[in-house]
Coordinates of C-alpha atoms in Angstrom, one line a residue:
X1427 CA -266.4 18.2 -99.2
X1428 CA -267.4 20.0 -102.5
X1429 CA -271.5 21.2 -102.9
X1430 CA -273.2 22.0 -106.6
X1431 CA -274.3 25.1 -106.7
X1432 CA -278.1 23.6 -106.1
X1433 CA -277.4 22.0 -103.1
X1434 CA -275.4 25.5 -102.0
X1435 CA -278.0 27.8 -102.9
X1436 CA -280.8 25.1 -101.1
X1437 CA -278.4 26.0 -97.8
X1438 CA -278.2 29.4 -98.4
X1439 CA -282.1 29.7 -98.9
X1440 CA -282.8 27.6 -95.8
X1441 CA -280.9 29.7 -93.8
X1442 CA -282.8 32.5 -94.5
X1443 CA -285.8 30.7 -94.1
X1444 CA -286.4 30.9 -90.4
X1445 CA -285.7 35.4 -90.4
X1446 CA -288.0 35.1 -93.5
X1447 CA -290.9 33.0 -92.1
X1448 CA -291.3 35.7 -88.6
X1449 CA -292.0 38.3 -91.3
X1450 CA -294.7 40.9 -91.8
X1451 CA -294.9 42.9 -95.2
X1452 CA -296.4 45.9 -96.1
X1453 CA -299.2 46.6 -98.8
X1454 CA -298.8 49.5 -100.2
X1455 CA -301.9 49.6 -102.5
X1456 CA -303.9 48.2 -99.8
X1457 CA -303.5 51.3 -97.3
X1458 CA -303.2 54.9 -96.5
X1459 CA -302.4 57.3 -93.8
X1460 CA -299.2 55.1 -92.7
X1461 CA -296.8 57.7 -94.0
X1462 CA -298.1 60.9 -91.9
X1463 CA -300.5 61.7 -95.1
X1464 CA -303.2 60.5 -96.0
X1465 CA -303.0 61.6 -100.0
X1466 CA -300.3 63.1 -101.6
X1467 CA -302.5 66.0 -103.5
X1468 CA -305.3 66.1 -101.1
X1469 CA -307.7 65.4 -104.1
X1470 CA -307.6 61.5 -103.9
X1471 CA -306.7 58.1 -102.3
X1472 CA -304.1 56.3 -104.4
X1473 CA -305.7 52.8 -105.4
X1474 CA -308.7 54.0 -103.8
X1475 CA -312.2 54.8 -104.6
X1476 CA -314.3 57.7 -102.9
X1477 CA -318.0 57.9 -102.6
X1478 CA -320.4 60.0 -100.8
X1479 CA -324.1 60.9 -100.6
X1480 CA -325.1 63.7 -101.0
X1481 CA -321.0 64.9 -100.4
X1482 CA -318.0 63.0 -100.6
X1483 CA -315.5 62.1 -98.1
X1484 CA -313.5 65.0 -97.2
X1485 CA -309.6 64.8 -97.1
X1486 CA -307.8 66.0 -94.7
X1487 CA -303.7 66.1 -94.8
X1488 CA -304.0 63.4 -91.6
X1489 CA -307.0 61.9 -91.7
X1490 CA -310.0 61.1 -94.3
X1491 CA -313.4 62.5 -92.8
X1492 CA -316.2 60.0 -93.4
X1493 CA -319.1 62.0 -92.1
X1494 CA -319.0 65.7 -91.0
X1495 CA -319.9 67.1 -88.2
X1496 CA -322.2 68.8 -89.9
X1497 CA -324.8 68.6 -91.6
X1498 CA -326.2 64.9 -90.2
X1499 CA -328.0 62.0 -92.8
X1500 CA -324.3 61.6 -94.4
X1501 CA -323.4 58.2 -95.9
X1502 CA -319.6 57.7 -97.3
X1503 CA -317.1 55.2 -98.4
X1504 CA -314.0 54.8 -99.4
X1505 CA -312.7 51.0 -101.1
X1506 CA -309.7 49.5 -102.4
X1507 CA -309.1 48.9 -106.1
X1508 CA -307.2 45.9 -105.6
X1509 CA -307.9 42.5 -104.0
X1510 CA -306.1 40.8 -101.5
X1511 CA -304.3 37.9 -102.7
X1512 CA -303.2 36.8 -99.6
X1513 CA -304.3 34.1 -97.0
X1514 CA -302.6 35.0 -93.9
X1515 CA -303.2 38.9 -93.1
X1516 CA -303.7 41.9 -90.4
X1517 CA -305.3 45.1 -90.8
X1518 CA -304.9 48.0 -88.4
X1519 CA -307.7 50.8 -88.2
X1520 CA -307.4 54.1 -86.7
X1521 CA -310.5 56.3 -86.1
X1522 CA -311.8 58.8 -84.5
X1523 CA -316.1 59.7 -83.3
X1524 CA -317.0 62.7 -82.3
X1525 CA -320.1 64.2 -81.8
X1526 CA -322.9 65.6 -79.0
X1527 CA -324.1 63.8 -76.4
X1528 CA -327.6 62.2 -78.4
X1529 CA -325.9 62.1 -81.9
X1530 CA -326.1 58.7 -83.8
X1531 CA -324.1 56.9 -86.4
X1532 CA -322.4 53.9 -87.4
X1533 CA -319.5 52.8 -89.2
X1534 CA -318.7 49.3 -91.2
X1535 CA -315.0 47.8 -91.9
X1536 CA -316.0 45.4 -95.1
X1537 CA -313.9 42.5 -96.7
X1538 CA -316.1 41.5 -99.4
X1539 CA -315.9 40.3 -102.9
X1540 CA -316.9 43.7 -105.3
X1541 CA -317.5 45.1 -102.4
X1542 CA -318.1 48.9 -104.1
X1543 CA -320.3 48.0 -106.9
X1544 CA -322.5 45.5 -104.5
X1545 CA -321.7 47.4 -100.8
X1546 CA -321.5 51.0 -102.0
X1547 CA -322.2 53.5 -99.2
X1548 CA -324.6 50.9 -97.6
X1549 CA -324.6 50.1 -94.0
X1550 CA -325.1 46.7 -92.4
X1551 CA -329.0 47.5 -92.1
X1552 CA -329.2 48.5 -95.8
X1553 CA -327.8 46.7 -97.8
X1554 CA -328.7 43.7 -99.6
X1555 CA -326.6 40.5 -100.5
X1556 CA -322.6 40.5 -100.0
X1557 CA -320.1 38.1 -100.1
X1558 CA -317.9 38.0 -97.1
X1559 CA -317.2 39.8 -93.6
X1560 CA -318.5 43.0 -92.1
X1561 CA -317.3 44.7 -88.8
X1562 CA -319.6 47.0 -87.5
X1563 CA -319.1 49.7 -84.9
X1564 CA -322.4 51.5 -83.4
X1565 CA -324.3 51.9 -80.2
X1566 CA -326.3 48.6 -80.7
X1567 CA -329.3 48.7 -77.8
X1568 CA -328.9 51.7 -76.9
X1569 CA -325.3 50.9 -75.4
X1570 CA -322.0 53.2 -74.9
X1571 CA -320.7 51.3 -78.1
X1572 CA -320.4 47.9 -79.3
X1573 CA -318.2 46.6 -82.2
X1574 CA -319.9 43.1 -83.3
X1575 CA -318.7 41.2 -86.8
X1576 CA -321.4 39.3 -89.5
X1577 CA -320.3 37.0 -91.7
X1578 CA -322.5 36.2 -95.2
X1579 CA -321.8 34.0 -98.4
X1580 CA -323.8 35.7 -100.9
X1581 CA -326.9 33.9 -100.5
X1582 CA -328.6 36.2 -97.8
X1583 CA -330.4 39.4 -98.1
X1584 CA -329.3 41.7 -94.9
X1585 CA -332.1 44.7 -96.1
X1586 CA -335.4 42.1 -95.9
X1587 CA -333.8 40.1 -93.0
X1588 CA -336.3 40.2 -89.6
X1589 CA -333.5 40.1 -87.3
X1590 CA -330.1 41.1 -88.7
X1591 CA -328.4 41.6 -85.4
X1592 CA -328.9 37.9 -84.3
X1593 CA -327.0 37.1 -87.2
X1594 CA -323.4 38.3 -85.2
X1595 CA -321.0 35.6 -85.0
X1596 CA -318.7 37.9 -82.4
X1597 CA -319.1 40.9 -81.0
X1598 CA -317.9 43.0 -77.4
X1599 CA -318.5 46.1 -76.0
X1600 CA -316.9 49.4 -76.4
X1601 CA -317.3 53.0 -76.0
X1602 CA -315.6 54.8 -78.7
X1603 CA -317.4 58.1 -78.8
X1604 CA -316.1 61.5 -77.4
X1605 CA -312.5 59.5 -76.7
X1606 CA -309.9 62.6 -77.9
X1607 CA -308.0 60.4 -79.4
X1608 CA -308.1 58.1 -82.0
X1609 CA -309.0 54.0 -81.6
X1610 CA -307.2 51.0 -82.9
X1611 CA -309.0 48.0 -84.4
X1612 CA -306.8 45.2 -85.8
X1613 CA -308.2 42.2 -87.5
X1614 CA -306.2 39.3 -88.1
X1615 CA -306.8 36.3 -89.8
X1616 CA -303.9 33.3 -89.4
X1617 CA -303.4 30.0 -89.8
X1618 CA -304.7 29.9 -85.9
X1619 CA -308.3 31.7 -87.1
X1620 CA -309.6 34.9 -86.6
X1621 CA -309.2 37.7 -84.1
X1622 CA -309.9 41.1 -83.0
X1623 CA -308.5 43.1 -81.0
X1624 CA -309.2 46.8 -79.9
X1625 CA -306.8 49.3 -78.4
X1626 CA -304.5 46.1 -77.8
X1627 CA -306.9 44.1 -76.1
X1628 CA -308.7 41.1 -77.4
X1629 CA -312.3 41.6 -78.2
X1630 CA -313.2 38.5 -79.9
X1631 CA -311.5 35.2 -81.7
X1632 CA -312.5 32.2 -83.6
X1633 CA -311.0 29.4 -85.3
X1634 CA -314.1 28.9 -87.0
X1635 CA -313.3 31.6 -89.8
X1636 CA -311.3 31.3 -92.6
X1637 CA -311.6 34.1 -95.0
X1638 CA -310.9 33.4 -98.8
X1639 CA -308.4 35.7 -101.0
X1640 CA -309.7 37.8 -103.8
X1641 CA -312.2 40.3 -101.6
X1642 CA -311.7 44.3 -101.1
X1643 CA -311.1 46.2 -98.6
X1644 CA -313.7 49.0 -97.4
X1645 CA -314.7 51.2 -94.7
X1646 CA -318.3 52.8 -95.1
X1647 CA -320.4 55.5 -92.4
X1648 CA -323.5 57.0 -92.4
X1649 CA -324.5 59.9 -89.7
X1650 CA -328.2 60.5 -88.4
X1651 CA -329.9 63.8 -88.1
X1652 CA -327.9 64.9 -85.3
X1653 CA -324.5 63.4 -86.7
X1654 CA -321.2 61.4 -85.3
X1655 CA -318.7 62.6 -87.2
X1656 CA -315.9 59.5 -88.3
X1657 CA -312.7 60.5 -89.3
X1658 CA -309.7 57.7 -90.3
X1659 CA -306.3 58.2 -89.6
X1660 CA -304.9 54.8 -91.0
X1661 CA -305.8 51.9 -92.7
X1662 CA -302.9 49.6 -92.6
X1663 CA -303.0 46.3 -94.6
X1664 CA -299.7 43.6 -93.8
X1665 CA -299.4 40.2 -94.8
X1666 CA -296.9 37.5 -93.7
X1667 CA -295.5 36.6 -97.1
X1668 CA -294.2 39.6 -99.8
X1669 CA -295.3 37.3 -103.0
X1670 CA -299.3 36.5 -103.0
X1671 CA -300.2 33.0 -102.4
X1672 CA -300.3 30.1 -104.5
X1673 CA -304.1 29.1 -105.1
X1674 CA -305.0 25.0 -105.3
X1675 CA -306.4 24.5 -108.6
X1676 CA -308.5 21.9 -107.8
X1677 CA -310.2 24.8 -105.6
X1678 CA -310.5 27.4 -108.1
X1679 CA -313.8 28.4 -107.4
X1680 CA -314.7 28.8 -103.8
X1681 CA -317.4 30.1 -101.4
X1682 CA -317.1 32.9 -99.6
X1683 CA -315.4 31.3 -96.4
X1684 CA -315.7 27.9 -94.7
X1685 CA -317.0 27.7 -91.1
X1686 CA -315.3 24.9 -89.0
X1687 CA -316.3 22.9 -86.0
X1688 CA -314.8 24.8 -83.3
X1689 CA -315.6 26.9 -80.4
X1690 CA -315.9 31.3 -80.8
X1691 CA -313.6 32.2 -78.1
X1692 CA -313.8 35.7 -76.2
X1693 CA -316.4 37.7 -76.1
X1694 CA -318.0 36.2 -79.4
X1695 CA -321.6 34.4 -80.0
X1696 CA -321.5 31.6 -82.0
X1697 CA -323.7 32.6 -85.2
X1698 CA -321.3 32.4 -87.9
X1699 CA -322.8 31.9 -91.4
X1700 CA -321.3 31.7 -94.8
X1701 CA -320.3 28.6 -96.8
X1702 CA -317.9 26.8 -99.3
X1703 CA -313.9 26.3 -98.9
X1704 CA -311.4 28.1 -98.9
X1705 CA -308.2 27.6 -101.0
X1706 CA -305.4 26.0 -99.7
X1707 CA -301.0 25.6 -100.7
X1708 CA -300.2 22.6 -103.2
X1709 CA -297.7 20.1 -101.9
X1710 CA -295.2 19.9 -105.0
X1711 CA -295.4 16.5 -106.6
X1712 CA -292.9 14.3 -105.9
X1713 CA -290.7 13.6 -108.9
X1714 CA -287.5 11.4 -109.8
X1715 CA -284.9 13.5 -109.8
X1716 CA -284.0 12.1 -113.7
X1717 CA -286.7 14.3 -114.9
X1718 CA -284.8 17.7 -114.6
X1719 CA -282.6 17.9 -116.8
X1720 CA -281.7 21.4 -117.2
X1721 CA -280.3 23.9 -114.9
X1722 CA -283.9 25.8 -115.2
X1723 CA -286.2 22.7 -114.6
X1724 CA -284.4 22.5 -111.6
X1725 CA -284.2 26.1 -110.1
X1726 CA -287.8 25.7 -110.3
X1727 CA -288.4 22.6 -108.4
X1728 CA -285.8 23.9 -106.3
X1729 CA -287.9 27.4 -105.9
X1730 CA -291.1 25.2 -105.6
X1731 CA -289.8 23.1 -102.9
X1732 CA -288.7 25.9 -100.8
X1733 CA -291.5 28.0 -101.1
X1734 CA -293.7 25.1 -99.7
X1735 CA -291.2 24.6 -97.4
X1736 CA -290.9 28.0 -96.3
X1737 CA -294.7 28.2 -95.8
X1738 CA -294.8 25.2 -93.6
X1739 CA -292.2 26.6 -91.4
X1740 CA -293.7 29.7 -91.5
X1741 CA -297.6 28.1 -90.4
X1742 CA -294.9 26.1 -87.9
X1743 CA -293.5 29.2 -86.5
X1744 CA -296.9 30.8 -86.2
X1745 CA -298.4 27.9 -84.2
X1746 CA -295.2 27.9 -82.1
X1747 CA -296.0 31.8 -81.4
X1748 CA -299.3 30.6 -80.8
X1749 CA -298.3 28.1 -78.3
X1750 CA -295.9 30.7 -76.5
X1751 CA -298.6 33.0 -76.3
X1752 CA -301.1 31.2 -74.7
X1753 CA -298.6 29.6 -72.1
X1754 CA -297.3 32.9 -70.9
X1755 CA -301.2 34.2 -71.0
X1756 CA -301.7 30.8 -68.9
X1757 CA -298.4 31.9 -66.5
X1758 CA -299.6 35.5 -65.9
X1759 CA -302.9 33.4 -64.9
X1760 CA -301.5 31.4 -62.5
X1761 CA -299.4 33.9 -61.0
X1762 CA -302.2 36.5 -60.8
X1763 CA -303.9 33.5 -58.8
X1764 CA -301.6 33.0 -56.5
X1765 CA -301.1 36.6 -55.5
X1766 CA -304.8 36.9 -54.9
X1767 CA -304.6 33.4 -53.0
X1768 CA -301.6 34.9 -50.9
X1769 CA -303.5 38.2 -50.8
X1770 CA -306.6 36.4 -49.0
X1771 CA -304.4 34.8 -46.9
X1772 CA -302.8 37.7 -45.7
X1773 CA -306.4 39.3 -45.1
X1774 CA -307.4 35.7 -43.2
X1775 CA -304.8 36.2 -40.9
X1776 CA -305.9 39.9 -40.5
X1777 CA -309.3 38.6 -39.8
X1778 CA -308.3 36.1 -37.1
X1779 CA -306.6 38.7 -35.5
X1780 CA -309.1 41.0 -35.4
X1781 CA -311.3 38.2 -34.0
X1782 CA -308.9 37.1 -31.4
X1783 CA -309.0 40.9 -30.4
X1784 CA -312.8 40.3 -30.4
X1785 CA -313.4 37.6 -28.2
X1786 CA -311.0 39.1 -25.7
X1787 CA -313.0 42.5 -25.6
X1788 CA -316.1 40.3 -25.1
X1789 CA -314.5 38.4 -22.0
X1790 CA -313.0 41.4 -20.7
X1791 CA -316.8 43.0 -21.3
X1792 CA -318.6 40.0 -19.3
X1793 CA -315.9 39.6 -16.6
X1794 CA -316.7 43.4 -15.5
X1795 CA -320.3 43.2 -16.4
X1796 CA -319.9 39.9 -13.5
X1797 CA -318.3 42.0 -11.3
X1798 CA -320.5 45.0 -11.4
X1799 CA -323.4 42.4 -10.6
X1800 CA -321.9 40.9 -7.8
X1801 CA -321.5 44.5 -6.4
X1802 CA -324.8 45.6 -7.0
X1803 CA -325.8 42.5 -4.9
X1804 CA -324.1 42.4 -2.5
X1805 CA -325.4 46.8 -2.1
X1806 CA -329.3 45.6 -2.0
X1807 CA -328.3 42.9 0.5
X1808 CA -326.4 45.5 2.5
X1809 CA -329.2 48.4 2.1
X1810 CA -332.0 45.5 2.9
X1811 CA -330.6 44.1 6.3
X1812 CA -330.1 47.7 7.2
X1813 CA -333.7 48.5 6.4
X1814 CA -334.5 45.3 8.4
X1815 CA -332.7 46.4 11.8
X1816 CA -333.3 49.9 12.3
X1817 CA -337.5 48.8 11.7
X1818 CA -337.0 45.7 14.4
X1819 CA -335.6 48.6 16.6
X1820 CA -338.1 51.6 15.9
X1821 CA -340.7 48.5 17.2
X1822 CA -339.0 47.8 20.1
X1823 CA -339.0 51.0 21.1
X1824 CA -342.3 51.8 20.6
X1825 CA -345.5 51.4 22.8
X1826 CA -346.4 47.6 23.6
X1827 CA -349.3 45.3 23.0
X1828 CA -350.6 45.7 26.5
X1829 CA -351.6 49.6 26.2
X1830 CA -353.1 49.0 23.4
X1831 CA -355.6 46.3 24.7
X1832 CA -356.1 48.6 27.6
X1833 CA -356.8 51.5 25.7
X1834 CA -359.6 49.5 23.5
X1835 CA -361.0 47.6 26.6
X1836 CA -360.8 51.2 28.6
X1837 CA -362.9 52.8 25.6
X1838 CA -365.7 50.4 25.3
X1839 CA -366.1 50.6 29.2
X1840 CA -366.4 54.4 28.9
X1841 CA -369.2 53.7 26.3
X1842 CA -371.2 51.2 28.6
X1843 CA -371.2 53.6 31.6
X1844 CA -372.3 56.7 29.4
X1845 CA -375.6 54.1 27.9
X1846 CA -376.3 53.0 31.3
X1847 CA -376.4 56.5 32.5
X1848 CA -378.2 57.7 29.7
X1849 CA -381.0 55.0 30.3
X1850 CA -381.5 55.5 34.3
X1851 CA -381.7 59.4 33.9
X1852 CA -384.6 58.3 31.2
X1853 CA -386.5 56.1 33.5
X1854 CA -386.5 59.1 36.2
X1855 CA -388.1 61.2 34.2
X1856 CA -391.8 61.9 34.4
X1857 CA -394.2 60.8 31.9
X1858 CA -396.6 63.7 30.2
X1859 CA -399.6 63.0 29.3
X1860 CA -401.7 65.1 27.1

């Protein structure tokens, strides 16, 4: 059986549809410090843009330093000179904040829409109205560190706002001063919503967020009188399809991103802000086959046709990915479960031991302190019908009732005799008169 060429180039395409859909691409113009170097002349950034007040970023042949260590009330940034003009992406950032023990400052990751003419070298508490998302590293409250993301779609003003930190839509805790080494935050945004993740572990996600294309890229720090000092290794930009996406045209113009009714999952608070749509991949219209009639009208539809199909498989293969994920995150649940369970049953079976051991101290413990009684009772008997006999005998032995009525009766007769005698010698005696 014989294929046109369409049909055998559709095959061919399809089969590398699957390799092609699992794949992450570099942008070049939207990152630095991924090849070992940070600049190639150690004057600039290529398709970047420097600023700094009162000095400029200084760079380094590893790393781009924000702030200084010295002296403090530094502000900085550096911003892309392209947009991104894709839907799905990730960005990795590595920094670095050093500083002594009291020293103070704060660092922003922006994607916003002209972010350096309206952003500049603002932070999050300076500056005014902006168009899209902020990350924001600092020691919010007076904490260790805290990374915490604010969404806006133009229409606020973050510098007169009363209470700018209520306006976080995620945020988690993390210390990332005095670390010696530097810190990885990654922010994705898929067809699942919106993550971050720090050193490889989630910090917050949402499928509220959708982020729109056509924003820059930015990172922006300011130091206080006794300065942090931020330094940036890399800033890594990678998107899940090489050509930029197609763009609705029905949804040409579009807010900054569109909030929808789901949970914040994480560590997140559920503030997010901004509004309008986001755009979204046109469907290719379905057409009779009669209307291509040359070889070119047809390698397009054919190349329209698979693109669309090759971003359905790929949003396909990313909710499959998805779906893996969370089942083995469920599995290492479960299984972390049961080992506890069987761990605290292991330790129940110690502690009935340990009872049993227990109770047969205690009986041992009351059986002696019963026979220890009965002895002691059985002594006082003993000693008291002892004591008992030798006192009945020691009376026996001794003198009787009868001499000692005899002695009284022989007493008071004595007495009587010496009165009467004392009276009869008085009567003989004669009376003197004067």
């Amino acid at each position: 059986m014989h294929f046109s060429a369409p049909l055998s180039s559709l095959a061919s395409a399809s089969a590398l549809i699957f390799a092609y859909a699992q794949a992450s691409y570099l942008h070049n113009d939207l990152s630095f410090g991924h090849q070992d170097r940070i600049s190639p002349n150690l004057r600039a950034i290529p398709n970047w843009h420097l600023i700094g007040k009162p000095d400029p970023p200084e760079i380094l042949s590893n790393k781009l330093v924000l702030t200084p260590p010295a002296p403090g009330n530094q502000r900085a940034a550096v911003w892309s000179e392209k947009q991104l003009q894709h839907q799905y992406w990730t960005v990795d950032l590595d920094f670095r904040a050093t500083g002594p023990e009291r020293a103070g400052g704060n660092m922003q990751l922006w994607y916003v829409k002209d972010g350096q003419n309206v952003v500049g070298t603002s932070s999050i508490y300076t500056v005014g109205k902006f168009d899209g998302l902020v990350l924001v590293i600092d020691q919010y409250a007076g904490s260790a560190g805290y990374i915490r993301a604010f969404l806006n779609d133009g229409s606020t003003d973050y510098k007169s706002h009363h209470s700018i930190d209520s306006l976080a839509f995620g945020h988690c805790e993390y210390a990332f001063r005095n670390l010696g080494r530097p810190s990885r935050v990654a922010i994705q945004q898929s067809s699942t919503g919106f993550k971050v993740s720090v050193d490889g572990h989630l910090c917050f996600e949402s499928n509220k967020v959708k982020l729109p294309l056509g924003n820059n890229f930015g990172l922006t720090a300011a130091s206080a009188e006794n300065p942090d000092s931020f330094e940036v290794f890399k800033f890594v930009t990678t998107t899940e399809s090489h050509t930029p996406d197609i763009l609705d045209p029905a949804q040409g113009n579009v807010g900054s991103q569109q909030i929808l009714n789901s949970d914040v999952h994480g560590r997140a608070e559920d503030k997010p802000r901004g509004g309008g749509e986001i755009p979204s991949y046109s469907d290719p219209v379905e057409e009779a086959a009669s209307k291509y009639t040359s070889s070119s009208e047809q390698f397009a539809d054919l190349h329209n046709r698979l693109q669309s199909m090759m971003k359905h498989i790929s949003a396909t293969s990313r909710d499959q990915a998805h779906w893996q994920t969370q089942a083995q995150k469920t599995s290492e649940l479960l299984a972390e479960r049961l080992s506890r369970i069987e761990a605290s049953l292991g330790e129940l079976h110690s502690l009935r031991e340990r009872i049993d051991a227990i109770q047969a101290d205690v009986r041992q413990t009351k059986s002696d302190l019963h026979n220890q009684l009965d002895r002691h009772v059985a002594n006082i008997q003993g000693e008291v019908r002892d004591t008992h006999s030798s006192l009945t005998g020691r009376i026996e032995k001794g003198s009787g009732i009868g001499r000692f009525v005899v002695v009284v009766v022989g007493s008071q007769a004595v007495l009587v005799g010496a009165y009467l005698l004392y009276k009869r010698r008085r009567a003989g005696n004669h009376m003197k008169y004067l």
